[in-house]
mmCIF file of C-alpha atoms and ligand atoms in Angstrom:
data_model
loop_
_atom_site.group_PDB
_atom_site.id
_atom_site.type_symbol
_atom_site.label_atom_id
_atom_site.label_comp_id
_atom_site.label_asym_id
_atom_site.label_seq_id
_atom_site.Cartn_x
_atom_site.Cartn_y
_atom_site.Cartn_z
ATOM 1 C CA UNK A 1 -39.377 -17.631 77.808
ATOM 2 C CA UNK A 2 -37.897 -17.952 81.181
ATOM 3 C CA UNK A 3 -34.992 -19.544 83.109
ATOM 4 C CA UNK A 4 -34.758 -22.953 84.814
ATOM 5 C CA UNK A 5 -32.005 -24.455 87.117
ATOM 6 C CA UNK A 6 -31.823 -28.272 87.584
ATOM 7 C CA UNK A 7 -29.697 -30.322 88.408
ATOM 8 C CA UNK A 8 -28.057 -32.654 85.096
ATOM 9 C CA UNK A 9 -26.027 -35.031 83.321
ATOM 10 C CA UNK A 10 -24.255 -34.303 80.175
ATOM 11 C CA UNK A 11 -25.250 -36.709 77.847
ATOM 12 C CA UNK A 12 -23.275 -35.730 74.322
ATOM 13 C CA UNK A 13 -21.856 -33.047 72.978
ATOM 14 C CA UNK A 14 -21.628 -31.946 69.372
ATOM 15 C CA UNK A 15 -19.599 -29.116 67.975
ATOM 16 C CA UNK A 16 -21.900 -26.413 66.668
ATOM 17 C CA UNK A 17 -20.768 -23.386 64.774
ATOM 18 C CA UNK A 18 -17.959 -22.037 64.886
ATOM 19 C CA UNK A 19 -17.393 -21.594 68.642
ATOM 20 C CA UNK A 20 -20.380 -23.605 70.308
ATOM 21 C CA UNK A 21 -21.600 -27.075 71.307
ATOM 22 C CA UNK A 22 -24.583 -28.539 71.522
ATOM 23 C CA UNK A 23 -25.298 -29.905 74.731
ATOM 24 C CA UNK A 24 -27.777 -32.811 75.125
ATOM 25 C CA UNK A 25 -27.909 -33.641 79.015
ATOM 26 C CA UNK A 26 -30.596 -35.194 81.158
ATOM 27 C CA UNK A 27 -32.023 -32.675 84.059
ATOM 28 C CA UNK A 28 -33.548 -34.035 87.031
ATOM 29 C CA UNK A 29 -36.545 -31.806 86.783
ATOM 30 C CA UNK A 30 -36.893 -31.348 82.738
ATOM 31 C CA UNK A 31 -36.150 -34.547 81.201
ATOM 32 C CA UNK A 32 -33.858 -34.946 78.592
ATOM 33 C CA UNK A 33 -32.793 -31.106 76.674
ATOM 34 C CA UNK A 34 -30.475 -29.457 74.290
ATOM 35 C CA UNK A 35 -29.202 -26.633 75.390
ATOM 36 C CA UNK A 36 -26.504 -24.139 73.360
ATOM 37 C CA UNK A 37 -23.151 -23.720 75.134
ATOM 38 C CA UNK A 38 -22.043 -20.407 73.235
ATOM 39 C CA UNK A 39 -18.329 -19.661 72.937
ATOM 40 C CA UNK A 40 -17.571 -23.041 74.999
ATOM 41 C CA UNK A 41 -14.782 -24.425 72.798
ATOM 42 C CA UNK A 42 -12.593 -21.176 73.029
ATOM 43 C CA UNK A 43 -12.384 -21.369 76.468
ATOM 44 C CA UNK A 44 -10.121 -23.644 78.758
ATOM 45 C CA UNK A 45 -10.599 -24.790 82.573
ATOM 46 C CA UNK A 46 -13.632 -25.613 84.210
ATOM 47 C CA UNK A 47 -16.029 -24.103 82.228
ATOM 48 C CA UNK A 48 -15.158 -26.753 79.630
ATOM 49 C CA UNK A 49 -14.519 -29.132 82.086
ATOM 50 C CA UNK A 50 -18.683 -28.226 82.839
ATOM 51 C CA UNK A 51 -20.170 -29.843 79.691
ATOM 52 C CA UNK A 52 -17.689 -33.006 79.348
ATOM 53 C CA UNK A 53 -19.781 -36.074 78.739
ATOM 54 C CA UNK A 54 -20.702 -37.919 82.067
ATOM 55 C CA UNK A 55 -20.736 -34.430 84.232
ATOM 56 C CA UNK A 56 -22.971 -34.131 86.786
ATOM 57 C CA UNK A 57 -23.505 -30.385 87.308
ATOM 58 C CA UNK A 58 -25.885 -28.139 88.387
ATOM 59 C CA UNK A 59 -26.750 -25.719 85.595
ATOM 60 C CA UNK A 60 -28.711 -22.136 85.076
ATOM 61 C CA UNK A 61 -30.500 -22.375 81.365
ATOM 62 C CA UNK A 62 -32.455 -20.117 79.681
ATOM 63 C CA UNK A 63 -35.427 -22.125 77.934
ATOM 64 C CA UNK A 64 -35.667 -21.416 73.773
ATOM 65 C CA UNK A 65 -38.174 -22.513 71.646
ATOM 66 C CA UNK A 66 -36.758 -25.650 70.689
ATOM 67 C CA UNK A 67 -33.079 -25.338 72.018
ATOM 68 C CA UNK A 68 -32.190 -24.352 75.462
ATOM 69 C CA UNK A 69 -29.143 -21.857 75.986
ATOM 70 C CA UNK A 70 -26.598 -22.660 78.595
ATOM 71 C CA UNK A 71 -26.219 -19.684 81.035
ATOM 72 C CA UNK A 72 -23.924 -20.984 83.854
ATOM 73 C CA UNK A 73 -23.053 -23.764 86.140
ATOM 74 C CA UNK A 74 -21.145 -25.531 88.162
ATOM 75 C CA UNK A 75 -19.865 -29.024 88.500
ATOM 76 C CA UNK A 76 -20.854 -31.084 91.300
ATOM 77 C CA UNK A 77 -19.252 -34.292 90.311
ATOM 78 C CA UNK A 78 -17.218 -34.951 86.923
ATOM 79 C CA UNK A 79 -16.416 -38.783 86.868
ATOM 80 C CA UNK A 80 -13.087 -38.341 86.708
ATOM 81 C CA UNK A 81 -12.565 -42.172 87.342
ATOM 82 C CA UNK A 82 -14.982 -42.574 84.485
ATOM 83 C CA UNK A 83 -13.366 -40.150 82.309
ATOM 84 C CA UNK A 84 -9.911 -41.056 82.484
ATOM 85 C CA UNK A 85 -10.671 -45.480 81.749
ATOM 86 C CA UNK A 86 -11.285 -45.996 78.204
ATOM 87 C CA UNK A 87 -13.094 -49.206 78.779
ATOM 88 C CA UNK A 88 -15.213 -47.488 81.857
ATOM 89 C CA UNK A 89 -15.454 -44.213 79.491
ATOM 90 C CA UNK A 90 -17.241 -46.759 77.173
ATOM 91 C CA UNK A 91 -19.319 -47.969 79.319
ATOM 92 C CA UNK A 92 -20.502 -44.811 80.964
ATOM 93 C CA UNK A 93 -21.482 -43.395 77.162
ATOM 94 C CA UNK A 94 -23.383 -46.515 76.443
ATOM 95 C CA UNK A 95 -25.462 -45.838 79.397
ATOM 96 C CA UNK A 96 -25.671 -42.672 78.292
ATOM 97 C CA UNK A 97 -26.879 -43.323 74.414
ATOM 98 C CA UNK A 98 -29.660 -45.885 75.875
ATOM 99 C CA UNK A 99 -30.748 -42.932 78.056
ATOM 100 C CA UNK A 100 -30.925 -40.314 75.093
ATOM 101 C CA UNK A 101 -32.325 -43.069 72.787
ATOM 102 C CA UNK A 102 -35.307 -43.822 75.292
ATOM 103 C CA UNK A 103 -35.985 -40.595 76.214
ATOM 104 C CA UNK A 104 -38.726 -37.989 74.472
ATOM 105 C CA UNK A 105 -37.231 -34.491 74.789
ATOM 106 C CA UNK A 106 -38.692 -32.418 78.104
ATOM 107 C CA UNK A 107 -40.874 -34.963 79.484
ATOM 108 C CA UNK A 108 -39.437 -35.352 83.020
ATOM 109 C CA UNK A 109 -37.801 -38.557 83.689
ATOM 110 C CA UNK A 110 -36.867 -38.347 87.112
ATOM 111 C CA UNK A 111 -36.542 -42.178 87.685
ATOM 112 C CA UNK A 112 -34.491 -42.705 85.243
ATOM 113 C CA UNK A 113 -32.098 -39.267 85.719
ATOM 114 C CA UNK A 114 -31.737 -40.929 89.787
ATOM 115 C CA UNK A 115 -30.987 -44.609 87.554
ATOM 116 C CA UNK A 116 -28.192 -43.201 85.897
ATOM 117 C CA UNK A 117 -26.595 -41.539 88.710
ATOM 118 C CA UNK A 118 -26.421 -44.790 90.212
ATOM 119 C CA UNK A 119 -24.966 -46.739 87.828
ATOM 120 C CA UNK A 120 -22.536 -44.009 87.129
ATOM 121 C CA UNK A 121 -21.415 -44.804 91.023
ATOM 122 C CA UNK A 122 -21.662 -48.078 90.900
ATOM 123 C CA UNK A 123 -19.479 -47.902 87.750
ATOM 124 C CA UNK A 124 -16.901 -46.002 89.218
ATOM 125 C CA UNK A 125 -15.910 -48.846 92.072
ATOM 126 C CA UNK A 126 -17.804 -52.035 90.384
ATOM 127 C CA UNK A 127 -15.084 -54.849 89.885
ATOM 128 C CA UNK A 128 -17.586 -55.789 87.145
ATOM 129 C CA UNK A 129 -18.468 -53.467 84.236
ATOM 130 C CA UNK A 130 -20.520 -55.824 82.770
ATOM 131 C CA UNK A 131 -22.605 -56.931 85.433
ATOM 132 C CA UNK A 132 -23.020 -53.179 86.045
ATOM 133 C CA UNK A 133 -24.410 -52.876 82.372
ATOM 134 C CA UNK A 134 -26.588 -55.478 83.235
ATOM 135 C CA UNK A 135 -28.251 -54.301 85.683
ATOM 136 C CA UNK A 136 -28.643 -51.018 84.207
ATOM 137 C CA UNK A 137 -29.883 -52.038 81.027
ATOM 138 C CA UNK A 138 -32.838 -54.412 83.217
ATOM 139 C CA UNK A 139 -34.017 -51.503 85.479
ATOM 140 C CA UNK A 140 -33.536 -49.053 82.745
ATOM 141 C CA UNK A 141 -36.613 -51.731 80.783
ATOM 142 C CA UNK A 142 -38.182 -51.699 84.126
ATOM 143 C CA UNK A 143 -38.826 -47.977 84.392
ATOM 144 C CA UNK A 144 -39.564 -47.940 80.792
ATOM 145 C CA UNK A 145 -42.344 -50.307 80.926
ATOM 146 C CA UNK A 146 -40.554 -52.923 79.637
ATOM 147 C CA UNK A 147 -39.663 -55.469 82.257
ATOM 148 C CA UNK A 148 -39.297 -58.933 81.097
ATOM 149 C CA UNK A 149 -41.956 -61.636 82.109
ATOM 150 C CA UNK A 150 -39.384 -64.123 83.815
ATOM 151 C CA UNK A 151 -41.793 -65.851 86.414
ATOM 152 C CA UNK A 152 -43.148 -68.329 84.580
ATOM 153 C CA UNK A 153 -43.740 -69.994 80.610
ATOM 154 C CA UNK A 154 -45.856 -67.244 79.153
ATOM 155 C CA UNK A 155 -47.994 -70.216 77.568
ATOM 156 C CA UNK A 156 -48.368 -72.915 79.910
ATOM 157 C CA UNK A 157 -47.062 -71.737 83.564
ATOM 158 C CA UNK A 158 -44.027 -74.192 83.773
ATOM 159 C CA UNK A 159 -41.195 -72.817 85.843
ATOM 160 C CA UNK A 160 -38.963 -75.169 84.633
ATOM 161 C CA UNK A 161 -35.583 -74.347 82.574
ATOM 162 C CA UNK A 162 -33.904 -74.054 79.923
ATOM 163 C CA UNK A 163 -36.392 -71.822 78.471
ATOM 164 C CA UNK A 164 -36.458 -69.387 75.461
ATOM 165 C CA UNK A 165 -36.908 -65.452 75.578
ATOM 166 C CA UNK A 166 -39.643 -64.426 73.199
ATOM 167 C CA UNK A 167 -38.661 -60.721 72.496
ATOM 168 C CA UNK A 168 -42.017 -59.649 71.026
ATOM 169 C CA UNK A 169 -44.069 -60.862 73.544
ATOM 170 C CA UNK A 170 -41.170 -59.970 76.421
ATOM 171 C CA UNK A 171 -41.185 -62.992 78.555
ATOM 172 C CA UNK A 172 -39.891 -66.890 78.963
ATOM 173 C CA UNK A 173 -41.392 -70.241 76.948
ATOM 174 C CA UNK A 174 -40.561 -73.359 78.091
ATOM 175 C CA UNK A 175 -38.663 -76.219 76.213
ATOM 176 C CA UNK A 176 -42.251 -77.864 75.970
ATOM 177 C CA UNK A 177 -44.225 -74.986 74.014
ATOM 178 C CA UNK A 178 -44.048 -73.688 70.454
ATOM 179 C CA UNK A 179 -41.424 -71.016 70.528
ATOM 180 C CA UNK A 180 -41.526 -67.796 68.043
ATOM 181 C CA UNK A 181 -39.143 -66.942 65.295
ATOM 182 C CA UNK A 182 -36.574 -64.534 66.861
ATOM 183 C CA UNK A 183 -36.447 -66.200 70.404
ATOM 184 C CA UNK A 184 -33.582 -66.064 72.561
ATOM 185 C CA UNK A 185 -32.162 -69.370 74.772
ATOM 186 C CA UNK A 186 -32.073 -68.775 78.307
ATOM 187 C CA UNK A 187 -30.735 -70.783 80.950
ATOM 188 C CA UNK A 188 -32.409 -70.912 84.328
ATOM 189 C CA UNK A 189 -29.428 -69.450 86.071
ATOM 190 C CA UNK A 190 -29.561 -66.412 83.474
ATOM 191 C CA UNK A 191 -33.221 -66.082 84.368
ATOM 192 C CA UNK A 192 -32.214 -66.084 88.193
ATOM 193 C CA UNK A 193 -29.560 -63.016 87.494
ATOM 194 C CA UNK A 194 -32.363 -61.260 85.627
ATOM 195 C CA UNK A 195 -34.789 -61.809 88.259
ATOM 196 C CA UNK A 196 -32.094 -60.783 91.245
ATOM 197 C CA UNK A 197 -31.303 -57.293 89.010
ATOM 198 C CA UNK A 198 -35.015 -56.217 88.485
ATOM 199 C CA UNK A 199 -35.900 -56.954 92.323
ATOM 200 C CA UNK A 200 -32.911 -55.530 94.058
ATOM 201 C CA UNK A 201 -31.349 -52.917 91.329
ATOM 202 C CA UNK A 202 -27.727 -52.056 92.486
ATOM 203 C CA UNK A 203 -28.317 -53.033 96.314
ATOM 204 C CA UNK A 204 -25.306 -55.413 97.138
ATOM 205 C CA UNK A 205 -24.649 -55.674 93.442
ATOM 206 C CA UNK A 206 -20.503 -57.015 94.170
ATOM 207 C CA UNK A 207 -21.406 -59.753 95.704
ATOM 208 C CA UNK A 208 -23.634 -61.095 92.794
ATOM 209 C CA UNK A 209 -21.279 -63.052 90.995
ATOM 210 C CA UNK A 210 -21.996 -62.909 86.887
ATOM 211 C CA UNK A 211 -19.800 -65.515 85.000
ATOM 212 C CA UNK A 212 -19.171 -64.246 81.299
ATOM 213 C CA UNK A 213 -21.300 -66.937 79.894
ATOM 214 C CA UNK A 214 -24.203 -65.778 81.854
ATOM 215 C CA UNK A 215 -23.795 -61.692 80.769
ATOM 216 C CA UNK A 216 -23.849 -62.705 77.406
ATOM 217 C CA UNK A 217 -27.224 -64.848 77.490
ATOM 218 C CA UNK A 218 -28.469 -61.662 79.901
ATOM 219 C CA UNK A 219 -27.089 -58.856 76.930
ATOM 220 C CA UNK A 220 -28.293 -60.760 73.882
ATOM 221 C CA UNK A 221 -32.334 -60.583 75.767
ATOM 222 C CA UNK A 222 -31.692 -56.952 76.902
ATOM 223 C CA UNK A 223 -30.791 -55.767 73.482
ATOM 224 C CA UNK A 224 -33.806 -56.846 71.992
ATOM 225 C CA UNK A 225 -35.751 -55.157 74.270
ATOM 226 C CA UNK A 226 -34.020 -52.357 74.733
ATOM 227 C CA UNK A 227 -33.694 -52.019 70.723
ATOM 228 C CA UNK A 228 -38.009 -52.841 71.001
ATOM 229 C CA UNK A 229 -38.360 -50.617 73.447
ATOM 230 C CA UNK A 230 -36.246 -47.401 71.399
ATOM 231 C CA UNK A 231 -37.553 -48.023 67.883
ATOM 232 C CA UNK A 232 -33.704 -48.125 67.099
ATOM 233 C CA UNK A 233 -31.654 -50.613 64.713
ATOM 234 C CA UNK A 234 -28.588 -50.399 67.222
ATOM 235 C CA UNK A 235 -26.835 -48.534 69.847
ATOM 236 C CA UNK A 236 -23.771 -46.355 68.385
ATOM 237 C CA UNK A 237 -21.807 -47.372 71.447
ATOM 238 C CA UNK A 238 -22.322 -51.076 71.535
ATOM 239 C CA UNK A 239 -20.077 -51.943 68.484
ATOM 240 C CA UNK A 240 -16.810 -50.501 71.123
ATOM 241 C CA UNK A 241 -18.080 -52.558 74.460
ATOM 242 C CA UNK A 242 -18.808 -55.218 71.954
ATOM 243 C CA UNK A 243 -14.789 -55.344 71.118
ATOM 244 C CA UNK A 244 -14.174 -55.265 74.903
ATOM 245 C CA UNK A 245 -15.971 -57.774 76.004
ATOM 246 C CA UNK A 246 -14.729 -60.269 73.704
ATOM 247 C CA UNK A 247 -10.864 -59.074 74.596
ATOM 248 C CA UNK A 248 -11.651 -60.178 78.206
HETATM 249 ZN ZN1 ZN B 1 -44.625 -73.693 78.382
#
């Protein structure tokens, strides 16, 4: 048994025993963890303020057999922005839940810890929550091993739109070849905004304009993979972002 420091972000939280939480954060250098807080919800200030969802921080734990134990730590940036916008609170939790749902526990995932740091930012001054989901949820396939085959017809080559999104086989058919039960439409211009997110992540993301119309085509083919690529029947935190989107 020994101790570990590494940089992390809190994840989720859960109320454990009388006094505790359970802590599940993603550390630069360990991969996803769990680690006990002890006596955390008695206690005001910063220390609380330290295992908030969304905190980056950079903590001192004490590895356990299966659970971790929290020993100290400071914050080195809390989201307040984040924190404090229910829709961008949403937002930032759903990133967080794909993360934790794609993630074995301590197998180091440095790529994707660095990923979420950067949509976090981008989230934080992003006109466009959406488009910043987007994006995330594409590179987030990307580094899983997941990134969709949008080049060409997976059967015959054609580059020509509208095309259909064949989930199980992750990539585009063309109007002109048998399509699979459970495909997706796709319009070309989606397929462009797919293409643009996967080869230049969050570089110059503002001035890629997303029309609604287009997020939703993007979201509905990113689900499935993302729900593919988790083994999961749905992501807790969709159902609220679902609400907001349609409010817009
Ligand atoms: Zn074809």
């Amino acid at each position: 048994m020994s101790e570990f420091r590494s940089h992390a972000v809190v994840l989720r939280t859960q109320d454990y025993r009388e006094a505790d939480k359970l802590v599940t954060m993603l550390t630069r250098d360990e991969g996803k963890i769990t680690a006990i807080a002890r006596g955390v919800r008695k206690i005001k200030g910063k220390s609380k303020a330290l295992v908030e969802p969304l905190t980056l921080g950079f903590f001192l734990l004490h590895r356990g057999k299966s659970l971790d134990t929290l020993i100290q730590g400071e914050i080195v940036k809390p989201h307040r922005k984040l924190q404090s916008d229910l829709v961008l609170f949403s937002y930032a939790l759903y990133f967080c839940e794909l993360c934790e749902a794609s993630l074995p526990e301590r197998e180091p995932a440095p790529e994707i810890f660095d990923l979420l740091l950067t949509a976090l930012q981008q989230l934080e001054h992003d006109s466009s929550a959406m488009r910043v989901a987007r994006c995330f949820e594409l590179n987030l396939l990307e580094v899983l091993g997941y990134r969709p085959l949008l080049e060409h017809c997976l059967h015959c080559g054609s580059e020509s739109a509208p095309f259909r999104f064949d989930p199980e086989r992750g990539g585009i058919v063309c109007a002109g070849c048998p399509v699979a039960a459970g495909s997706i439409p796709v319009s070309g211009a989606a397929v462009a905004v797919m293409k643009r997110f996967l080869e230049n992540g969050f570089y110059r993301l503002t001035v890629c304009a997303v029309p609604d119309v287009l997020s939703e085509e993007i979201k509905r083919v990113t689900s499935a993979l993302l729900l593919n690529a988790t083994g999961k029947a749905r992501f807790k935190t969709m159902g609220v972002l679902q609400s907001f989107e349609e409010m817009k």
